[in-house]
Amino acid sequence: MNYPEQKVIQAFQLYTVLARDAQTGMDGVQLYRADDAIRGLLDLFAKQVDCVIIVTSEQLFLVPETTLSPFHVSNDWIKRHYLRTGATNGDIYLLYFATLILFGSFYDTYQSQEPTRLFLRLDEWVHVIQERIEQLKTHSEEELKQQENEFSCNWRLIIEKWEDMDDIKETAKKQSGNTISRMSFIDTVKRFLSDQGLVQDIGNEEIRLTEKAKTIIQRYFMEVEYNKGILEFVYGFEGGEQHADHQ
């Protein structure tokens, strides 16, 4: 398809902002929604770098869709910037698991379209993770091995990492970053997700999802085509009808 030169320049200017900042403001949203040519070009540019354009009511986001994208955040990068010295892939697995549990905690059922809660307390997040760990432990060793191959996620290592963490001080109001505890680990995950624009700290040890997170969850985590049933496995859902174990 042939595009007018002016449209190509406008679309590329918008793409350069996304490539630099990973997001744009309302002007970008309005242009993307109103102009078919610019929207088509921007989607094409994003596809060339294995990304997708995520649009909310107020912002556009450039989100990596595969690990091949130059904008993909690698495990090594996460280890260097967020996890303590000597962190292993087990810590990465647990970070991803904690994120998955966080997202699921905001939705009442599998394939929900909208969150059913406004915020989540950090201590409740820890509690829900513990519940899901117990759910994983109901599977046999052989079942966990099989599911590890299917989901490319080491469930046994996740269980081991979580249970190795100290939970004696979980009720403390403040947790030192040097304390190897479940709460301090969750604080690290929260910081990572906040830096990625996925959660917002609203004070009183409470966080909420951003519009970016809600859009990504609806587009990927609630679609079996993308999540491959991982939520069904982690939450013990059957056919998308069961409710998650939270209020």
Short mmCIF file of C-alpha atoms in Angstrom, two decimals:
data_model
loop_
_atom_site.label_atom_id
_atom_site.label_comp_id
_atom_site.label_asym_id
_atom_site.label_seq_id
_atom_site.Cartn_x
_atom_site.Cartn_y
_atom_site.Cartn_z
CA MET A 1 0.00 0.00 0.00
CA ASN A 2 1.27 3.45 -0.92
CA TYR A 3 1.23 6.14 1.75
CA PRO A 4 1.62 9.92 1.28
CA GLU A 5 5.06 11.14 2.31
CA GLN A 6 3.58 13.40 4.99
CA LYS A 7 1.83 10.43 6.62
CA VAL A 8 5.03 8.38 6.60
CA ILE A 9 6.93 11.22 8.28
CA GLN A 10 4.21 11.74 10.89
CA ALA A 11 4.04 8.04 11.66
CA PHE A 12 7.82 7.76 11.91
CA GLN A 13 8.02 10.77 14.21
CA LEU A 14 5.47 9.11 16.48
CA TYR A 15 7.38 5.85 16.31
CA THR A 16 10.65 7.54 17.31
CA VAL A 17 8.96 8.88 20.45
CA LEU A 18 7.70 5.38 21.25
CA ALA A 19 11.13 3.87 20.59
CA ARG A 20 12.74 6.41 22.90
CA ASP A 21 10.16 6.59 25.71
CA ALA A 22 8.07 3.42 25.14
CA GLN A 23 4.98 5.63 25.36
CA THR A 24 3.30 8.78 24.08
CA GLY A 25 0.67 11.11 25.46
CA MET A 26 -2.85 12.00 24.40
CA ASP A 27 -1.75 13.61 21.13
CA GLY A 28 -0.36 10.28 19.98
CA VAL A 29 -3.56 8.48 20.97
CA GLN A 30 -5.73 10.91 19.03
CA LEU A 31 -3.54 10.69 15.94
CA TYR A 32 -3.38 6.90 16.08
CA ARG A 33 -7.15 6.55 16.42
CA ALA A 34 -8.15 9.21 13.92
CA ASP A 35 -5.84 8.47 11.00
CA ASP A 36 -6.01 5.03 9.35
CA ALA A 37 -2.79 5.59 7.40
CA ILE A 38 -0.75 6.59 10.44
CA ARG A 39 -2.22 3.75 12.48
CA GLY A 40 -1.35 1.25 9.74
CA LEU A 41 2.18 2.58 9.40
CA LEU A 42 2.79 2.66 13.14
CA ASP A 43 1.58 -0.92 13.52
CA LEU A 44 3.87 -1.91 10.64
CA PHE A 45 6.88 -0.18 12.21
CA ALA A 46 6.17 -1.92 15.52
CA LYS A 47 5.85 -5.30 13.82
CA GLN A 48 9.29 -4.89 12.26
CA VAL A 49 10.82 -4.84 15.75
CA ASP A 50 8.58 -7.63 17.14
CA CYS A 51 6.43 -5.20 19.11
CA VAL A 52 2.78 -4.23 19.27
CA ILE A 53 1.10 -0.91 19.88
CA ILE A 54 -1.03 -0.87 23.01
CA VAL A 55 -3.53 1.98 23.17
CA THR A 56 -5.36 3.21 26.28
CA SER A 57 -7.63 6.21 26.72
CA GLU A 58 -4.66 8.50 27.39
CA GLN A 59 -1.46 6.86 26.10
CA LEU A 60 0.14 4.73 23.42
CA PHE A 61 2.69 2.10 24.43
CA LEU A 62 5.27 0.15 22.45
CA VAL A 63 5.32 -3.35 23.96
CA PRO A 64 7.70 -6.18 22.93
CA GLU A 65 5.79 -9.23 21.75
CA THR A 66 8.68 -11.70 21.53
CA THR A 67 12.12 -12.15 23.08
CA LEU A 68 13.61 -11.31 19.67
CA SER A 69 12.55 -7.67 20.00
CA PRO A 70 15.40 -5.22 20.63
CA PHE A 71 13.09 -3.64 23.23
CA HIS A 72 12.66 -6.87 25.16
CA VAL A 73 13.81 -6.76 28.79
CA SER A 74 16.18 -9.70 29.23
CA ASN A 75 16.48 -11.86 32.32
CA ASP A 76 20.08 -10.75 32.79
CA TRP A 77 19.01 -7.11 32.73
CA ILE A 78 16.37 -7.76 35.40
CA LYS A 79 18.94 -9.57 37.55
CA ARG A 80 21.40 -6.67 37.29
CA HIS A 81 18.89 -3.92 38.00
CA TYR A 82 16.45 -5.46 40.47
CA LEU A 83 17.65 -8.70 42.03
CA ARG A 84 20.40 -9.19 44.57
CA THR A 85 23.91 -10.31 43.66
CA GLY A 86 24.00 -13.99 42.84
CA ALA A 87 20.39 -14.09 41.62
CA THR A 88 19.58 -17.14 39.52
CA ASN A 89 16.93 -18.08 36.99
CA GLY A 90 14.91 -19.33 39.95
CA ASP A 91 14.59 -15.73 41.16
CA ILE A 92 13.43 -14.70 37.69
CA TYR A 93 10.85 -17.49 37.62
CA LEU A 94 9.56 -16.37 41.01
CA LEU A 95 9.37 -12.74 39.87
CA TYR A 96 7.28 -13.76 36.86
CA PHE A 97 5.13 -16.02 39.05
CA ALA A 98 4.51 -13.19 41.53
CA THR A 99 3.52 -10.93 38.64
CA LEU A 100 1.11 -13.51 37.28
CA ILE A 101 -0.48 -13.90 40.71
CA LEU A 102 -0.76 -10.13 41.08
CA PHE A 103 -2.59 -9.80 37.78
CA GLY A 104 -4.90 -12.69 38.60
CA SER A 105 -5.72 -11.15 41.98
CA PHE A 106 -7.41 -8.20 40.32
CA TYR A 107 -9.81 -10.32 38.29
CA ASP A 108 -12.73 -12.36 39.57
CA THR A 109 -12.74 -15.13 36.98
CA TYR A 110 -10.67 -16.42 34.13
CA GLN A 111 -11.22 -14.32 30.99
CA SER A 112 -12.70 -11.41 32.95
CA GLN A 113 -12.87 -8.24 30.93
CA GLU A 114 -12.53 -5.75 33.78
CA PRO A 115 -10.81 -5.81 37.20
CA THR A 116 -13.12 -6.51 40.10
CA ARG A 117 -11.03 -4.69 42.69
CA LEU A 118 -9.38 -1.27 42.82
CA PHE A 119 -6.21 -2.06 44.76
CA LEU A 120 -4.22 -4.82 46.44
CA ARG A 121 -2.31 -4.70 49.70
CA LEU A 122 1.25 -6.03 49.59
CA ASP A 123 0.65 -8.41 52.50
CA GLU A 124 -2.41 -9.79 50.70
CA TRP A 125 -0.29 -10.28 47.59
CA VAL A 126 2.11 -12.39 49.69
CA HIS A 127 -0.85 -14.34 51.06
CA VAL A 128 -2.28 -15.08 47.60
CA ILE A 129 1.13 -16.23 46.36
CA GLN A 130 1.29 -18.63 49.32
CA GLU A 131 -2.14 -19.97 48.36
CA ARG A 132 -1.02 -20.56 44.78
CA ILE A 133 2.19 -22.22 45.98
CA GLU A 134 0.04 -24.60 48.01
CA GLN A 135 -2.05 -25.19 44.87
CA LEU A 136 1.10 -26.10 42.93
CA LYS A 137 2.14 -28.52 45.68
CA THR A 138 -1.05 -30.53 45.19
CA HIS A 139 0.41 -31.74 41.88
CA SER A 140 2.69 -34.74 41.82
CA GLU A 141 6.36 -34.42 40.93
CA GLU A 142 5.64 -35.98 37.55
CA GLU A 143 2.77 -33.59 36.84
CA LEU A 144 4.94 -30.58 37.66
CA LYS A 145 7.69 -31.85 35.35
CA GLN A 146 5.17 -32.25 32.53
CA GLN A 147 3.74 -28.78 33.08
CA GLU A 148 7.25 -27.31 33.17
CA ASN A 149 7.79 -28.55 29.63
CA GLU A 150 4.42 -27.21 28.49
CA PHE A 151 4.74 -23.74 30.03
CA SER A 152 8.55 -23.36 29.95
CA CYS A 153 8.39 -22.51 33.65
CA ASN A 154 10.15 -24.36 36.45
CA TRP A 155 7.32 -24.79 38.96
CA ARG A 156 9.41 -26.90 41.36
CA LEU A 157 12.09 -24.21 41.51
CA ILE A 158 9.44 -21.56 42.15
CA ILE A 159 8.12 -23.56 45.10
CA GLU A 160 11.65 -24.07 46.43
CA LYS A 161 12.62 -20.41 46.10
CA TRP A 162 9.47 -19.18 47.82
CA GLU A 163 9.66 -21.65 50.68
CA ASP A 164 13.34 -20.85 51.27
CA MET A 165 12.43 -17.21 52.00
CA ASP A 166 12.04 -16.04 55.59
CA ASP A 167 8.46 -15.21 56.55
CA ILE A 168 9.08 -14.39 60.24
CA LYS A 169 8.86 -10.64 59.68
CA GLU A 170 6.03 -10.61 57.18
CA THR A 171 3.85 -8.43 59.46
CA ALA A 172 6.46 -5.70 59.82
CA LYS A 173 5.46 -2.32 58.42
CA LYS A 174 8.85 -1.78 56.82
CA GLN A 175 11.14 -4.35 55.25
CA SER A 176 14.81 -3.73 54.61
CA GLY A 177 15.99 -4.37 51.08
CA ASN A 178 18.73 -6.50 52.61
CA THR A 179 16.31 -8.81 54.38
CA ILE A 180 15.74 -12.05 52.51
CA SER A 181 12.02 -12.22 53.14
CA ARG A 182 8.91 -12.71 51.11
CA MET A 183 7.80 -9.14 51.73
CA SER A 184 11.11 -7.66 50.66
CA PHE A 185 11.06 -9.79 47.51
CA ILE A 186 7.52 -8.59 46.73
CA ASP A 187 8.70 -5.03 47.24
CA THR A 188 11.35 -5.69 44.59
CA VAL A 189 8.76 -7.07 42.18
CA LYS A 190 6.56 -4.05 42.84
CA ARG A 191 9.46 -1.72 42.02
CA PHE A 192 10.12 -3.56 38.75
CA LEU A 193 6.45 -3.45 37.73
CA SER A 194 6.19 0.21 38.70
CA ASP A 195 9.22 1.07 36.57
CA GLN A 196 7.58 -0.79 33.67
CA GLY A 197 4.43 1.31 34.10
CA LEU A 198 2.28 -1.67 35.11
CA VAL A 199 1.40 -0.82 38.72
CA GLN A 200 1.06 2.37 40.73
CA ASP A 201 1.94 2.70 44.40
CA ILE A 202 -0.98 4.52 46.07
CA GLY A 203 0.45 4.49 49.60
CA ASN A 204 -0.46 2.50 52.73
CA GLU A 205 1.29 -0.56 51.26
CA GLU A 206 -1.31 -0.67 48.46
CA ILE A 207 -0.91 -0.80 44.69
CA ARG A 208 -3.25 -0.65 41.73
CA LEU A 209 -3.00 -1.63 38.09
CA THR A 210 -2.33 1.01 35.47
CA GLU A 211 -4.34 1.33 32.27
CA LYS A 212 -1.33 -0.11 30.44
CA ALA A 213 -1.44 -3.23 32.62
CA LYS A 214 -5.20 -3.65 32.22
CA THR A 215 -4.92 -3.44 28.45
CA ILE A 216 -2.06 -5.95 28.30
CA ILE A 217 -3.88 -8.35 30.62
CA GLN A 218 -7.05 -8.21 28.54
CA ARG A 219 -5.13 -8.64 25.30
CA TYR A 220 -2.77 -11.43 26.35
CA PHE A 221 -3.29 -12.92 29.80
CA MET A 222 -7.00 -13.47 29.24
CA GLU A 223 -6.52 -15.07 25.83
CA VAL A 224 -5.65 -18.79 25.78
CA GLU A 225 -3.98 -18.25 22.39
CA TYR A 226 -1.27 -16.32 24.23
CA ASN A 227 -1.23 -17.61 27.80
CA LYS A 228 -1.57 -21.27 26.75
CA GLY A 229 -3.77 -21.97 29.75
CA ILE A 230 -1.23 -20.96 32.37
CA LEU A 231 -3.86 -19.18 34.46
CA GLU A 232 -6.03 -22.28 34.42
CA PHE A 233 -3.11 -24.30 35.75
CA VAL A 234 -1.95 -21.82 38.41
CA TYR A 235 -5.40 -20.98 39.71
CA GLY A 236 -6.92 -24.42 39.23
CA PHE A 237 -9.60 -22.99 36.94
CA GLU A 238 -11.66 -25.43 34.95
CA GLY A 239 -13.11 -24.24 31.68
CA GLY A 240 -12.81 -20.64 32.80
CA GLU A 241 -15.69 -20.87 35.27
CA GLN A 242 -14.01 -21.03 38.68
CA HIS A 243 -13.32 -17.93 40.74
CA ALA A 244 -9.92 -17.04 42.03
CA ASP A 245 -9.39 -17.50 45.75
CA HIS A 246 -9.63 -13.87 46.74
CA GLN A 247 -12.28 -11.41 47.73
#
